Amino acid sequence: MLANYQAENAEIRTGGSIRTHHPDYTGSGYFDVTSDGAILQWNNVAGGGDRTLAARYSWEAVARYLELFVNGVSQGRKKPELSGRRGSWASELWNVNLPAGSNTIRLQIGNVGGEDAQPMIDRLEVYSSGEIISEDLLYTPVTPCRIVDTRNS
């Protein structure tokens, strides 16, 4: 990962508030979406070529969309998968080109149906193009397991 931008540090936050009620967020909180069209915007995101951007979210019911903008241009609207429960996190990915210098990244959360769902956004992650992004990093928390060697039993 090249960088991560916490939701609580976004320069623009509308349609929600920073909360700490649910577990396993990073930083000092997460953005709890409370209205259609909510926005998180980070300014001064360093560029320099092809990147993968990952929005880390928690979504109990899929009834909204995420749309990512780079310097005012939409990079696509996605309807994320369920993360399970509030406080269980997943990530949605976009492959984008970030021009050299400073960029503005906007994440907009909107309604795609009549059902009300309140997603939570933890952070925006920036990866270099072609960097391997582990499934374990995209879906957390990972349930711990114990490996038992029974070959000599």
mmCIF file of the C-alpha atoms, coordinates in Angstrom:
data_MODEL
# 
_entry.id   MODEL 
# 
loop_
_atom_site.group_PDB 
_atom_site.id 
_atom_site.type_symbol 
_atom_site.label_atom_id 
_atom_site.label_alt_id 
_atom_site.label_comp_id 
_atom_site.label_asym_id 
_atom_site.label_entity_id 
_atom_site.label_seq_id 
_atom_site.pdbx_PDB_ins_code 
_atom_site.Cartn_x 
_atom_site.Cartn_y 
_atom_site.Cartn_z 
_atom_site.occupancy 
_atom_site.B_iso_or_equiv 
_atom_site.pdbx_formal_charge 
_atom_site.auth_seq_id 
_atom_site.auth_comp_id 
_atom_site.auth_asym_id 
_atom_site.auth_atom_id 
_atom_site.pdbx_PDB_model_num 
ATOM 1   C CA . MET A 1 1   ? 0.000   0.000   0.000   1.00 0.00 ? 1   MET A CA 1 
ATOM 2   C CA . LEU A 1 2   ? 1.335   3.417   -0.942  1.00 0.00 ? 2   LEU A CA 1 
ATOM 3   C CA . ALA A 1 3   ? -0.953  5.451   1.332   1.00 0.00 ? 3   ALA A CA 1 
ATOM 4   C CA . ASN A 1 4   ? -4.212  5.438   3.231   1.00 0.00 ? 4   ASN A CA 1 
ATOM 5   C CA . TYR A 1 5   ? -6.541  8.306   3.924   1.00 0.00 ? 5   TYR A CA 1 
ATOM 6   C CA . GLN A 1 6   ? -8.770  8.007   6.984   1.00 0.00 ? 6   GLN A CA 1 
ATOM 7   C CA . ALA A 1 7   ? -12.435 9.023   6.665   1.00 0.00 ? 7   ALA A CA 1 
ATOM 8   C CA . GLU A 1 8   ? -12.163 11.270  9.717   1.00 0.00 ? 8   GLU A CA 1 
ATOM 9   C CA . ASN A 1 9   ? -9.399  13.244  7.949   1.00 0.00 ? 9   ASN A CA 1 
ATOM 10  C CA . ALA A 1 10  ? -11.349 13.894  4.731   1.00 0.00 ? 10  ALA A CA 1 
ATOM 11  C CA . GLU A 1 11  ? -11.434 17.607  3.914   1.00 0.00 ? 11  GLU A CA 1 
ATOM 12  C CA . ILE A 1 12  ? -15.129 17.385  2.982   1.00 0.00 ? 12  ILE A CA 1 
ATOM 13  C CA . ARG A 1 13  ? -17.621 15.186  4.874   1.00 0.00 ? 13  ARG A CA 1 
ATOM 14  C CA . THR A 1 14  ? -21.350 15.574  4.230   1.00 0.00 ? 14  THR A CA 1 
ATOM 15  C CA . GLY A 1 15  ? -24.316 13.296  4.920   1.00 0.00 ? 15  GLY A CA 1 
ATOM 16  C CA . GLY A 1 16  ? -22.912 11.533  7.951   1.00 0.00 ? 16  GLY A CA 1 
ATOM 17  C CA . SER A 1 17  ? -20.740 11.815  11.012  1.00 0.00 ? 17  SER A CA 1 
ATOM 18  C CA . ILE A 1 18  ? -17.601 10.333  12.517  1.00 0.00 ? 18  ILE A CA 1 
ATOM 19  C CA . ARG A 1 19  ? -18.448 7.557   14.980  1.00 0.00 ? 19  ARG A CA 1 
ATOM 20  C CA . THR A 1 20  ? -16.650 4.895   17.037  1.00 0.00 ? 20  THR A CA 1 
ATOM 21  C CA . HIS A 1 21  ? -19.498 2.561   18.082  1.00 0.00 ? 21  HIS A CA 1 
ATOM 22  C CA . HIS A 1 22  ? -18.635 -0.497  15.958  1.00 0.00 ? 22  HIS A CA 1 
ATOM 23  C CA . PRO A 1 23  ? -15.365 -2.481  16.149  1.00 0.00 ? 23  PRO A CA 1 
ATOM 24  C CA . ASP A 1 24  ? -12.314 -3.039  13.950  1.00 0.00 ? 24  ASP A CA 1 
ATOM 25  C CA . TYR A 1 25  ? -12.081 0.371   12.259  1.00 0.00 ? 25  TYR A CA 1 
ATOM 26  C CA . THR A 1 26  ? -8.673  1.962   11.756  1.00 0.00 ? 26  THR A CA 1 
ATOM 27  C CA . GLY A 1 27  ? -7.628  5.455   12.777  1.00 0.00 ? 27  GLY A CA 1 
ATOM 28  C CA . SER A 1 28  ? -9.758  7.321   15.304  1.00 0.00 ? 28  SER A CA 1 
ATOM 29  C CA . GLY A 1 29  ? -13.186 6.495   13.830  1.00 0.00 ? 29  GLY A CA 1 
ATOM 30  C CA . TYR A 1 30  ? -15.278 5.842   10.717  1.00 0.00 ? 30  TYR A CA 1 
ATOM 31  C CA . PHE A 1 31  ? -17.768 7.858   8.659   1.00 0.00 ? 31  PHE A CA 1 
ATOM 32  C CA . ASP A 1 32  ? -21.300 6.692   9.462   1.00 0.00 ? 32  ASP A CA 1 
ATOM 33  C CA . VAL A 1 33  ? -23.497 7.529   6.447   1.00 0.00 ? 33  VAL A CA 1 
ATOM 34  C CA . THR A 1 34  ? -26.904 8.897   7.401   1.00 0.00 ? 34  THR A CA 1 
ATOM 35  C CA . SER A 1 35  ? -28.234 10.395  4.161   1.00 0.00 ? 35  SER A CA 1 
ATOM 36  C CA . ASP A 1 36  ? -28.429 9.765   0.437   1.00 0.00 ? 36  ASP A CA 1 
ATOM 37  C CA . GLY A 1 37  ? -25.644 11.431  -1.540  1.00 0.00 ? 37  GLY A CA 1 
ATOM 38  C CA . ALA A 1 38  ? -23.167 11.488  1.348   1.00 0.00 ? 38  ALA A CA 1 
ATOM 39  C CA . ILE A 1 39  ? -19.664 12.614  0.342   1.00 0.00 ? 39  ILE A CA 1 
ATOM 40  C CA . LEU A 1 40  ? -16.128 12.056  1.557   1.00 0.00 ? 40  LEU A CA 1 
ATOM 41  C CA . GLN A 1 41  ? -13.458 14.052  -0.246  1.00 0.00 ? 41  GLN A CA 1 
ATOM 42  C CA . TRP A 1 42  ? -9.696  13.952  0.178   1.00 0.00 ? 42  TRP A CA 1 
ATOM 43  C CA . ASN A 1 43  ? -7.606  16.722  -1.381  1.00 0.00 ? 43  ASN A CA 1 
ATOM 44  C CA . ASN A 1 44  ? -3.871  16.572  -2.074  1.00 0.00 ? 44  ASN A CA 1 
ATOM 45  C CA . VAL A 1 45  ? -3.741  12.842  -2.861  1.00 0.00 ? 45  VAL A CA 1 
ATOM 46  C CA . ALA A 1 46  ? -0.363  12.203  -4.463  1.00 0.00 ? 46  ALA A CA 1 
ATOM 47  C CA . GLY A 1 47  ? -0.440  10.858  -8.007  1.00 0.00 ? 47  GLY A CA 1 
ATOM 48  C CA . GLY A 1 48  ? 2.042   9.497   -10.445 1.00 0.00 ? 48  GLY A CA 1 
ATOM 49  C CA . GLY A 1 49  ? 0.372   6.950   -12.693 1.00 0.00 ? 49  GLY A CA 1 
ATOM 50  C CA . ASP A 1 50  ? -1.874  3.906   -12.581 1.00 0.00 ? 50  ASP A CA 1 
ATOM 51  C CA . ARG A 1 51  ? -3.194  3.078   -9.121  1.00 0.00 ? 51  ARG A CA 1 
ATOM 52  C CA . THR A 1 52  ? -5.764  0.861   -7.448  1.00 0.00 ? 52  THR A CA 1 
ATOM 53  C CA . LEU A 1 53  ? -7.967  2.708   -4.969  1.00 0.00 ? 53  LEU A CA 1 
ATOM 54  C CA . ALA A 1 54  ? -9.782  0.714   -2.299  1.00 0.00 ? 54  ALA A CA 1 
ATOM 55  C CA . ALA A 1 55  ? -12.650 2.103   -0.226  1.00 0.00 ? 55  ALA A CA 1 
ATOM 56  C CA . ARG A 1 56  ? -12.869 0.147   3.052   1.00 0.00 ? 56  ARG A CA 1 
ATOM 57  C CA . TYR A 1 57  ? -16.508 -0.106  4.164   1.00 0.00 ? 57  TYR A CA 1 
ATOM 58  C CA . SER A 1 58  ? -18.904 -1.943  6.436   1.00 0.00 ? 58  SER A CA 1 
ATOM 59  C CA . TRP A 1 59  ? -22.314 -2.641  4.916   1.00 0.00 ? 59  TRP A CA 1 
ATOM 60  C CA . GLU A 1 60  ? -25.029 -4.668  6.585   1.00 0.00 ? 60  GLU A CA 1 
ATOM 61  C CA . ALA A 1 61  ? -27.641 -4.303  3.820   1.00 0.00 ? 61  ALA A CA 1 
ATOM 62  C CA . VAL A 1 62  ? -26.895 -3.535  0.173   1.00 0.00 ? 62  VAL A CA 1 
ATOM 63  C CA . ALA A 1 63  ? -29.182 -0.680  -0.785  1.00 0.00 ? 63  ALA A CA 1 
ATOM 64  C CA . ARG A 1 64  ? -26.730 2.008   -1.842  1.00 0.00 ? 64  ARG A CA 1 
ATOM 65  C CA . TYR A 1 65  ? -23.863 2.549   -4.252  1.00 0.00 ? 65  TYR A CA 1 
ATOM 66  C CA . LEU A 1 66  ? -20.320 3.880   -4.067  1.00 0.00 ? 66  LEU A CA 1 
ATOM 67  C CA . GLU A 1 67  ? -19.115 6.198   -6.816  1.00 0.00 ? 67  GLU A CA 1 
ATOM 68  C CA . LEU A 1 68  ? -15.501 7.324   -7.022  1.00 0.00 ? 68  LEU A CA 1 
ATOM 69  C CA . PHE A 1 69  ? -14.376 10.582  -8.657  1.00 0.00 ? 69  PHE A CA 1 
ATOM 70  C CA . VAL A 1 70  ? -10.805 11.580  -9.507  1.00 0.00 ? 70  VAL A CA 1 
ATOM 71  C CA . ASN A 1 71  ? -10.413 15.305  -10.105 1.00 0.00 ? 71  ASN A CA 1 
ATOM 72  C CA . GLY A 1 72  ? -14.159 15.598  -10.764 1.00 0.00 ? 72  GLY A CA 1 
ATOM 73  C CA . VAL A 1 73  ? -14.400 12.717  -13.265 1.00 0.00 ? 73  VAL A CA 1 
ATOM 74  C CA . SER A 1 74  ? -16.393 9.612   -12.318 1.00 0.00 ? 74  SER A CA 1 
ATOM 75  C CA . GLN A 1 75  ? -14.370 6.408   -12.243 1.00 0.00 ? 75  GLN A CA 1 
ATOM 76  C CA . GLY A 1 76  ? -17.471 4.264   -11.938 1.00 0.00 ? 76  GLY A CA 1 
ATOM 77  C CA . ARG A 1 77  ? -20.398 3.482   -9.702  1.00 0.00 ? 77  ARG A CA 1 
ATOM 78  C CA . LYS A 1 78  ? -20.398 0.175   -7.838  1.00 0.00 ? 78  LYS A CA 1 
ATOM 79  C CA . LYS A 1 79  ? -22.875 -1.667  -5.661  1.00 0.00 ? 79  LYS A CA 1 
ATOM 80  C CA . PRO A 1 80  ? -20.686 -3.300  -3.006  1.00 0.00 ? 80  PRO A CA 1 
ATOM 81  C CA . GLU A 1 81  ? -21.177 -6.762  -1.614  1.00 0.00 ? 81  GLU A CA 1 
ATOM 82  C CA . LEU A 1 82  ? -22.407 -7.208  1.933   1.00 0.00 ? 82  LEU A CA 1 
ATOM 83  C CA . SER A 1 83  ? -19.634 -7.190  4.504   1.00 0.00 ? 83  SER A CA 1 
ATOM 84  C CA . GLY A 1 84  ? -21.812 -9.186  6.893   1.00 0.00 ? 84  GLY A CA 1 
ATOM 85  C CA . ARG A 1 85  ? -22.603 -7.030  9.897   1.00 0.00 ? 85  ARG A CA 1 
ATOM 86  C CA . ARG A 1 86  ? -21.812 -3.513  11.028  1.00 0.00 ? 86  ARG A CA 1 
ATOM 87  C CA . GLY A 1 87  ? -18.187 -3.608  12.113  1.00 0.00 ? 87  GLY A CA 1 
ATOM 88  C CA . SER A 1 88  ? -17.207 -6.342  9.640   1.00 0.00 ? 88  SER A CA 1 
ATOM 89  C CA . TRP A 1 89  ? -15.185 -4.657  6.893   1.00 0.00 ? 89  TRP A CA 1 
ATOM 90  C CA . ALA A 1 90  ? -14.641 -5.189  3.166   1.00 0.00 ? 90  ALA A CA 1 
ATOM 91  C CA . SER A 1 91  ? -13.192 -3.105  0.312   1.00 0.00 ? 91  SER A CA 1 
ATOM 92  C CA . GLU A 1 92  ? -14.393 -1.995  -3.116  1.00 0.00 ? 92  GLU A CA 1 
ATOM 93  C CA . LEU A 1 93  ? -11.678 -1.450  -5.754  1.00 0.00 ? 93  LEU A CA 1 
ATOM 94  C CA . TRP A 1 94  ? -11.213 0.952   -8.677  1.00 0.00 ? 94  TRP A CA 1 
ATOM 95  C CA . ASN A 1 95  ? -8.298  0.972   -11.145 1.00 0.00 ? 95  ASN A CA 1 
ATOM 96  C CA . VAL A 1 96  ? -7.545  4.602   -11.971 1.00 0.00 ? 96  VAL A CA 1 
ATOM 97  C CA . ASN A 1 97  ? -4.863  6.905   -13.312 1.00 0.00 ? 97  ASN A CA 1 
ATOM 98  C CA . LEU A 1 98  ? -3.719  9.553   -10.834 1.00 0.00 ? 98  LEU A CA 1 
ATOM 99  C CA . PRO A 1 99  ? -1.831  12.272  -12.696 1.00 0.00 ? 99  PRO A CA 1 
ATOM 100 C CA . ALA A 1 100 ? 1.495   13.395  -11.195 1.00 0.00 ? 100 ALA A CA 1 
ATOM 101 C CA . GLY A 1 101 ? 1.043   16.006  -8.493  1.00 0.00 ? 101 GLY A CA 1 
ATOM 102 C CA . SER A 1 102 ? -1.928  16.627  -6.235  1.00 0.00 ? 102 SER A CA 1 
ATOM 103 C CA . ASN A 1 103 ? -5.313  14.992  -6.906  1.00 0.00 ? 103 ASN A CA 1 
ATOM 104 C CA . THR A 1 104 ? -8.796  15.275  -5.436  1.00 0.00 ? 104 THR A CA 1 
ATOM 105 C CA . ILE A 1 105 ? -10.581 12.000  -4.651  1.00 0.00 ? 105 ILE A CA 1 
ATOM 106 C CA . ARG A 1 106 ? -14.294 12.047  -3.876  1.00 0.00 ? 106 ARG A CA 1 
ATOM 107 C CA . LEU A 1 107 ? -16.324 9.071   -2.697  1.00 0.00 ? 107 LEU A CA 1 
ATOM 108 C CA . GLN A 1 108 ? -20.086 9.504   -3.008  1.00 0.00 ? 108 GLN A CA 1 
ATOM 109 C CA . ILE A 1 109 ? -22.567 7.158   -1.358  1.00 0.00 ? 109 ILE A CA 1 
ATOM 110 C CA . GLY A 1 110 ? -26.039 7.056   -2.877  1.00 0.00 ? 110 GLY A CA 1 
ATOM 111 C CA . ASN A 1 111 ? -29.291 5.153   -2.744  1.00 0.00 ? 111 ASN A CA 1 
ATOM 112 C CA . VAL A 1 112 ? -30.053 2.522   -5.377  1.00 0.00 ? 112 VAL A CA 1 
ATOM 113 C CA . GLY A 1 113 ? -33.285 1.257   -3.867  1.00 0.00 ? 113 GLY A CA 1 
ATOM 114 C CA . GLY A 1 114 ? -36.000 2.078   -1.426  1.00 0.00 ? 114 GLY A CA 1 
ATOM 115 C CA . GLU A 1 115 ? -34.541 0.132   1.476   1.00 0.00 ? 115 GLU A CA 1 
ATOM 116 C CA . ASP A 1 116 ? -32.626 2.232   3.967   1.00 0.00 ? 116 ASP A CA 1 
ATOM 117 C CA . ALA A 1 117 ? -29.129 1.043   4.764   1.00 0.00 ? 117 ALA A CA 1 
ATOM 118 C CA . GLN A 1 118 ? -26.442 2.957   6.567   1.00 0.00 ? 118 GLN A CA 1 
ATOM 119 C CA . PRO A 1 119 ? -22.958 1.982   5.430   1.00 0.00 ? 119 PRO A CA 1 
ATOM 120 C CA . MET A 1 120 ? -19.807 2.992   7.245   1.00 0.00 ? 120 MET A CA 1 
ATOM 121 C CA . ILE A 1 121 ? -16.634 4.132   5.458   1.00 0.00 ? 121 ILE A CA 1 
ATOM 122 C CA . ASP A 1 122 ? -13.316 3.586   7.259   1.00 0.00 ? 122 ASP A CA 1 
ATOM 123 C CA . ARG A 1 123 ? -10.648 4.784   4.817   1.00 0.00 ? 123 ARG A CA 1 
ATOM 124 C CA . LEU A 1 124 ? -9.402  5.097   1.250   1.00 0.00 ? 124 LEU A CA 1 
ATOM 125 C CA . GLU A 1 125 ? -6.302  3.034   0.384   1.00 0.00 ? 125 GLU A CA 1 
ATOM 126 C CA . VAL A 1 126 ? -3.950  3.718   -2.528  1.00 0.00 ? 126 VAL A CA 1 
ATOM 127 C CA . TYR A 1 127 ? -2.021  0.822   -4.093  1.00 0.00 ? 127 TYR A CA 1 
ATOM 128 C CA . SER A 1 128 ? 0.452   0.818   -6.961  1.00 0.00 ? 128 SER A CA 1 
ATOM 129 C CA . SER A 1 129 ? -0.811  -0.696  -10.198 1.00 0.00 ? 129 SER A CA 1 
ATOM 130 C CA . GLY A 1 130 ? -0.272  -4.440  -10.238 1.00 0.00 ? 130 GLY A CA 1 
ATOM 131 C CA . GLU A 1 131 ? 0.329   -4.660  -6.489  1.00 0.00 ? 131 GLU A CA 1 
ATOM 132 C CA . ILE A 1 132 ? -1.090  -7.873  -5.075  1.00 0.00 ? 132 ILE A CA 1 
ATOM 133 C CA . ILE A 1 133 ? -3.959  -7.074  -2.741  1.00 0.00 ? 133 ILE A CA 1 
ATOM 134 C CA . SER A 1 134 ? -4.622  -9.975  -0.408  1.00 0.00 ? 134 SER A CA 1 
ATOM 135 C CA . GLU A 1 135 ? -8.198  -11.125 0.137   1.00 0.00 ? 135 GLU A CA 1 
ATOM 136 C CA . ASP A 1 136 ? -7.320  -11.191 3.839   1.00 0.00 ? 136 ASP A CA 1 
ATOM 137 C CA . LEU A 1 137 ? -6.813  -7.428  3.691   1.00 0.00 ? 137 LEU A CA 1 
ATOM 138 C CA . LEU A 1 138 ? -10.059 -6.843  1.830   1.00 0.00 ? 138 LEU A CA 1 
ATOM 139 C CA . TYR A 1 139 ? -12.335 -8.745  4.210   1.00 0.00 ? 139 TYR A CA 1 
ATOM 140 C CA . THR A 1 140 ? -11.666 -8.354  7.931   1.00 0.00 ? 140 THR A CA 1 
ATOM 141 C CA . PRO A 1 141 ? -11.725 -9.396  10.636  1.00 0.00 ? 141 PRO A CA 1 
ATOM 142 C CA . VAL A 1 142 ? -10.201 -12.682 9.627   1.00 0.00 ? 142 VAL A CA 1 
ATOM 143 C CA . THR A 1 143 ? -11.348 -15.532 11.830  1.00 0.00 ? 143 THR A CA 1 
ATOM 144 C CA . PRO A 1 144 ? -8.313  -17.013 13.538  1.00 0.00 ? 144 PRO A CA 1 
ATOM 145 C CA . CYS A 1 145 ? -7.744  -20.713 13.080  1.00 0.00 ? 145 CYS A CA 1 
ATOM 146 C CA . ARG A 1 146 ? -5.430  -23.283 14.543  1.00 0.00 ? 146 ARG A CA 1 
ATOM 147 C CA . ILE A 1 147 ? -3.521  -25.738 12.382  1.00 0.00 ? 147 ILE A CA 1 
ATOM 148 C CA . VAL A 1 148 ? -3.037  -29.128 13.998  1.00 0.00 ? 148 VAL A CA 1 
ATOM 149 C CA . ASP A 1 149 ? -0.495  -31.595 12.632  1.00 0.00 ? 149 ASP A CA 1 
ATOM 150 C CA . THR A 1 150 ? -1.996  -35.064 13.020  1.00 0.00 ? 150 THR A CA 1 
ATOM 151 C CA . ARG A 1 151 ? 0.546   -36.914 10.884  1.00 0.00 ? 151 ARG A CA 1 
ATOM 152 C CA . ASN A 1 152 ? 2.420   -38.273 13.909  1.00 0.00 ? 152 ASN A CA 1 
ATOM 153 C CA . SER A 1 153 ? -0.609  -39.007 16.094  1.00 0.00 ? 153 SER A CA 1 
# 
